Amino acid sequence: EVQLVESGGDLVQPGRSLRLSCAASGFTFDDYGMHWVRQAPGKGLEWVSGLSWNSGRIDYADSVKGRFTISRDNAKNALYLQMNSLRPEDTALYYCAKEGHPWSSNSWIDYWGQGILVTVSS
Amino acid sequence: DIQMTQSPSSLSASVGDRVTITCRASQGISNYLAWYQQKPGKAPKLLIYVASTLRSGVPSRFSGSGSKTDFTLTINSLQPEDVATYYCQKYNGAPFTFGPGTKVDIK
């Protein structure tokens, strides 16, 4: 059974940093690209960042480019999101998500974690 | 960047009705289109990928069609458990943009 478990969410002040983690299990982690998707309270889904199975492709939404860094540790079956210079508009539920097609550059998402809340407020 | 739009933004239909949701891309995306269902307080779930391929285990009343810029999600015979918000997403390259969502409830 595929499981994606996010951690690291917190209440932080604007301008501070936070690192999210996602522990993956139930599939061959290093065969699949991974993504972070967020959802602000009462709003729709916003794609944040994604990286390929081998980290050869790394992409960011314009809204986080230069502030957020996505990475993975295939030995630990873990995905990370380093978030710097946080803003109130980054307040959201952050989902870790797995691609559906292995070794792909362009794939749908087939599994989602339950999400972790990040609140940016003074 | 390619923009994704959905219509309607919300709809109310009766149990047993056929429901159609439209997703439009501002440029052609071939068939790199997925549909997700999100129930209140829950994570999204994949329904359809490659525009028309039904994910295993998803009820057959759900179907997808379309290519290039215009796509449709159809729910044949709406059921109470289908109350949710539905999102389309392009995945032909970054940014992997979602549509704004269509909220479906029961009349």
GROMACS .gro file of C-alpha atoms in nm:
model
  229
    1GLU     CA    1   0.000   0.000   0.000
    2VAL     CA    2   0.137   0.338  -0.101
    3GLN     CA    3   0.179   0.574   0.192
    4LEU     CA    4   0.298   0.934   0.188
    5VAL     CA    5   0.332   1.099   0.528
    6GLU     CA    6   0.417   1.466   0.552
    7SER     CA    7   0.576   1.630   0.854
    8GLY     CA    8   0.740   1.957   0.954
    9GLY     CA    9   0.446   2.192   0.931
   10ASP     CA   10   0.425   2.472   1.187
   11LEU     CA   11   0.326   2.828   1.263
   12VAL     CA   12   0.611   3.057   1.161
   13GLN     CA   13   0.666   3.430   1.131
   14PRO     CA   14   0.701   3.597   0.794
   15GLY     CA   15   1.056   3.585   0.664
   16ARG     CA   16   1.143   3.269   0.853
   17SER     CA   17   1.223   2.923   0.714
   18LEU     CA   18   1.067   2.580   0.741
   19ARG     CA   19   1.152   2.237   0.604
   20LEU     CA   20   0.881   1.990   0.511
   21SER     CA   21   0.948   1.619   0.484
   22CYS     CA   22   0.754   1.339   0.321
   23ALA     CA   23   0.817   0.976   0.415
   24ALA     CA   24   0.723   0.739   0.133
   25SER     CA   25   0.654   0.368   0.148
   26GLY     CA   26   0.477   0.094  -0.042
   27PHE     CA   27   0.645   0.154  -0.379
   28THR     CA   28   0.989   0.176  -0.537
   29PHE     CA   29   1.055   0.538  -0.446
   30ASP     CA   30   1.349   0.600  -0.676
   31ASP     CA   31   1.146   0.503  -0.985
   32TYR     CA   32   0.898   0.788  -0.954
   33GLY     CA   33   0.889   1.163  -0.976
   34MET     CA   34   0.741   1.350  -0.682
   35HIS     CA   35   0.563   1.679  -0.628
   36TRP     CA   36   0.449   1.925  -0.365
   37VAL     CA   37   0.101   2.072  -0.410
   38ARG     CA   38  -0.057   2.321  -0.172
   39GLN     CA   39  -0.406   2.437  -0.091
   40ALA     CA   40  -0.472   2.763   0.089
   41PRO     CA   41  -0.770   2.759   0.327
   42GLY     CA   42  -1.092   2.745   0.126
   43LYS     CA   43  -0.906   2.766  -0.205
   44GLY     CA   44  -0.813   2.537  -0.492
   45LEU     CA   45  -0.507   2.326  -0.557
   46GLU     CA   46  -0.181   2.498  -0.649
   47TRP     CA   47   0.115   2.303  -0.786
   48VAL     CA   48   0.430   2.416  -0.604
   49SER     CA   49   0.725   2.207  -0.717
   50GLY     CA   50   0.823   1.875  -0.867
   51LEU     CA   51   1.128   1.667  -0.939
   52SER     CA   52   1.191   1.360  -1.150
   53TRP     CA   53   1.286   1.016  -1.026
   54ASN     CA   54   1.659   1.094  -1.058
   55SER     CA   55   1.636   1.467  -0.971
   56GLY     CA   56   1.738   1.542  -1.330
   57ARG     CA   57   1.428   1.758  -1.373
   58ILE     CA   58   1.340   2.008  -1.101
   59ASP     CA   59   1.062   2.262  -1.147
   60TYR     CA   60   0.901   2.537  -0.941
   61ALA     CA   61   0.595   2.754  -0.962
   62ASP     CA   62   0.679   3.120  -1.020
   63SER     CA   63   0.523   3.203  -0.683
   64VAL     CA   64   0.796   3.009  -0.496
   65LYS     CA   65   1.091   3.019  -0.734
   66GLY     CA   66   1.405   3.140  -0.559
   67ARG     CA   67   1.257   3.082  -0.212
   68PHE     CA   68   1.171   2.710  -0.205
   69THR     CA   69   1.398   2.414  -0.279
   70ILE     CA   70   1.275   2.063  -0.347
   71SER     CA   71   1.499   1.762  -0.296
   72ARG     CA   72   1.485   1.389  -0.241
   73ASP     CA   73   1.691   1.124  -0.068
   74ASN     CA   74   1.627   0.797  -0.248
   75ALA     CA   75   1.822   0.602   0.016
   76LYS     CA   76   1.576   0.722   0.281
   77ASN     CA   77   1.262   0.717   0.062
   78ALA     CA   78   1.212   1.080   0.151
   79LEU     CA   79   1.105   1.401  -0.023
   80TYR     CA   80   1.176   1.745   0.115
   81LEU     CA   81   1.071   2.105   0.064
   82GLN     CA   82   1.295   2.374   0.208
   83MET     CA   83   1.092   2.693   0.236
   84ASN     CA   84   1.276   3.019   0.295
   85SER     CA   85   1.158   3.381   0.318
   86LEU     CA   86   0.807   3.264   0.399
   87ARG     CA   87   0.516   3.497   0.332
   88PRO     CA   88   0.162   3.503   0.469
   89GLU     CA   89   0.039   3.394   0.125
   90ASP     CA   90   0.235   3.068   0.166
   91THR     CA   91  -0.014   2.966   0.437
   92ALA     CA   92  -0.165   2.641   0.314
   93LEU     CA   93  -0.202   2.269   0.352
   94TYR     CA   94   0.097   2.117   0.173
   95TYR     CA   95   0.053   1.780   0.003
   96CYS     CA   96   0.328   1.541  -0.097
   97ALA     CA   97   0.229   1.363  -0.418
   98LYS     CA   98   0.362   1.072  -0.626
   99GLU     CA   99   0.368   1.050  -1.002
  100GLY     CA  100   0.181   0.765  -1.167
  101HIS     CA  101   0.424   0.673  -1.442
  102PRO     CA  102   0.778   0.556  -1.357
  103TRP     CA  103   1.090   0.715  -1.505
  104SER     CA  104   0.880   0.986  -1.668
  105SER     CA  105   0.925   1.358  -1.723
  106ASN     CA  106   0.554   1.418  -1.764
  107SER     CA  107   0.318   1.216  -1.552
  108TRP     CA  108  -0.009   1.248  -1.368
  109ILE     CA  109  -0.024   1.221  -0.989
  110ASP     CA  110  -0.169   0.897  -0.859
  111TYR     CA  111  -0.123   0.921  -0.481
  112TRP     CA  112  -0.139   1.207  -0.232
  113GLY     CA  113  -0.044   1.236   0.133
  114GLN     CA  114  -0.292   1.371   0.384
  115GLY     CA  115  -0.123   1.709   0.391
  116ILE     CA  116   0.058   1.918   0.650
  117LEU     CA  117  -0.040   2.267   0.757
  118VAL     CA  118   0.198   2.559   0.724
  119THR     CA  119   0.083   2.888   0.875
  120VAL     CA  120   0.281   3.205   0.817
  121SER     CA  121   0.174   3.481   1.051
  122SER     CA  122   0.320   3.730   1.295
  123ASP     CA  123   0.244   2.964  -1.922
  124ILE     CA  124  -0.060   2.761  -2.016
  125GLN     CA  125  -0.373   2.855  -1.822
  126MET     CA  126  -0.641   2.604  -1.724
  127THR     CA  127  -1.005   2.702  -1.688
  128GLN     CA  128  -1.305   2.498  -1.578
  129SER     CA  129  -1.677   2.546  -1.617
  130PRO     CA  130  -1.904   2.566  -1.441
  131SER     CA  131  -1.746   2.670  -1.112
  132SER     CA  132  -2.026   2.492  -0.930
  133LEU     CA  133  -2.333   2.291  -1.008
  134SER     CA  134  -2.621   2.127  -0.832
  135ALA     CA  135  -2.782   1.818  -0.979
  136SER     CA  136  -3.019   1.542  -0.878
  137VAL     CA  137  -2.923   1.186  -0.798
  138GLY     CA  138  -2.918   0.994  -1.123
  139ASP     CA  139  -2.848   1.298  -1.340
  140ARG     CA  140  -2.570   1.310  -1.594
  141VAL     CA  141  -2.315   1.577  -1.503
  142THR     CA  142  -2.060   1.731  -1.741
  143ILE     CA  143  -1.762   1.943  -1.638
  144THR     CA  144  -1.547   2.118  -1.895
  145CYS     CA  145  -1.175   2.197  -1.871
  146ARG     CA  146  -1.000   2.418  -2.124
  147ALA     CA  147  -0.628   2.477  -2.177
  148SER     CA  148  -0.510   2.808  -2.322
  149GLN     CA  149  -0.275   2.614  -2.553
  150GLY     CA  150  -0.274   2.259  -2.678
  151ILE     CA  151  -0.159   1.998  -2.429
  152SER     CA  152  -0.227   1.688  -2.640
  153ASN     CA  153  -0.382   1.441  -2.394
  154TYR     CA  154  -0.165   1.527  -2.090
  155LEU     CA  155  -0.471   1.589  -1.875
  156ALA     CA  156  -0.580   1.435  -1.545
  157TRP     CA  157  -0.895   1.471  -1.337
  158TYR     CA  158  -0.904   1.457  -0.956
  159GLN     CA  159  -1.184   1.439  -0.703
  160GLN     CA  160  -1.151   1.608  -0.365
  161LYS     CA  161  -1.409   1.550  -0.095
  162PRO     CA  162  -1.435   1.798   0.193
  163GLY     CA  163  -1.149   1.761   0.441
  164LYS     CA  164  -0.976   1.495   0.233
  165ALA     CA  165  -0.679   1.474   0.000
  166PRO     CA  166  -0.750   1.469  -0.374
  167LYS     CA  167  -0.789   1.136  -0.553
  168LEU     CA  168  -0.702   1.055  -0.913
  169LEU     CA  169  -0.999   0.967  -1.132
  170ILE     CA  170  -0.876   0.985  -1.491
  171TYR     CA  171  -0.540   1.029  -1.665
  172VAL     CA  172  -0.424   1.064  -2.024
  173ALA     CA  173  -0.753   1.253  -2.070
  174SER     CA  174  -0.972   0.943  -2.089
  175THR     CA  175  -0.811   0.651  -1.902
  176LEU     CA  176  -1.014   0.554  -1.597
  177ARG     CA  177  -0.802   0.471  -1.296
  178SER     CA  178  -0.848   0.117  -1.171
  179GLY     CA  179  -1.112   0.104  -0.899
  180VAL     CA  180  -1.288   0.424  -1.002
  181PRO     CA  181  -1.658   0.367  -1.075
  182SER     CA  182  -1.738   0.334  -1.444
  183ARG     CA  183  -1.994   0.617  -1.423
  184PHE     CA  184  -1.693   0.850  -1.447
  185SER     CA  185  -1.550   0.912  -1.793
  186GLY     CA  186  -1.318   1.159  -1.960
  187SER     CA  187  -1.276   1.280  -2.313
  188GLY     CA  188  -1.104   1.544  -2.521
  189SER     CA  189  -0.762   1.641  -2.649
  190LYS     CA  190  -0.550   1.947  -2.732
  191THR     CA  191  -0.740   2.229  -2.557
  192ASP     CA  192  -1.087   2.101  -2.468
  193PHE     CA  193  -1.163   1.826  -2.220
  194THR     CA  194  -1.470   1.690  -2.044
  195LEU     CA  195  -1.535   1.492  -1.729
  196THR     CA  196  -1.873   1.320  -1.728
  197ILE     CA  197  -2.046   1.158  -1.435
  198ASN     CA  198  -2.325   0.932  -1.558
  199SER     CA  199  -2.593   0.885  -1.295
  200LEU     CA  200  -2.471   1.114  -1.016
  201GLN     CA  201  -2.455   0.948  -0.675
  202PRO     CA  202  -2.459   1.109  -0.328
  203GLU     CA  203  -2.098   1.001  -0.271
  204ASP     CA  204  -1.992   1.207  -0.575
  205VAL     CA  205  -2.040   1.532  -0.384
  206ALA     CA  206  -1.694   1.685  -0.415
  207THR     CA  207  -1.483   1.940  -0.596
  208TYR     CA  208  -1.331   1.823  -0.924
  209TYR     CA  209  -1.004   1.954  -1.062
  210CYS     CA  210  -0.832   1.909  -1.395
  211GLN     CA  211  -0.452   1.930  -1.424
  212LYS     CA  212  -0.212   1.955  -1.715
  213TYR     CA  213   0.109   1.757  -1.689
  214ASN     CA  214   0.287   1.811  -2.020
  215GLY     CA  215   0.558   2.007  -1.846
  216ALA     CA  216   0.603   2.271  -1.578
  217PRO     CA  217   0.410   2.441  -1.444
  218PHE     CA  218   0.176   2.148  -1.376
  219THR     CA  219  -0.122   2.380  -1.346
  220PHE     CA  220  -0.457   2.283  -1.196
  221GLY     CA  221  -0.790   2.421  -1.304
  222PRO     CA  222  -0.981   2.629  -1.047
  223GLY     CA  223  -1.217   2.345  -0.963
  224THR     CA  224  -1.584   2.262  -1.004
  225LYS     CA  225  -1.791   2.204  -0.692
  226VAL     CA  226  -2.063   1.942  -0.736
  227ASP     CA  227  -2.347   1.893  -0.492
  228ILE     CA  228  -2.684   1.726  -0.481
  229LYS     CA  229  -3.002   1.920  -0.547
   0.00000   0.00000   0.00000
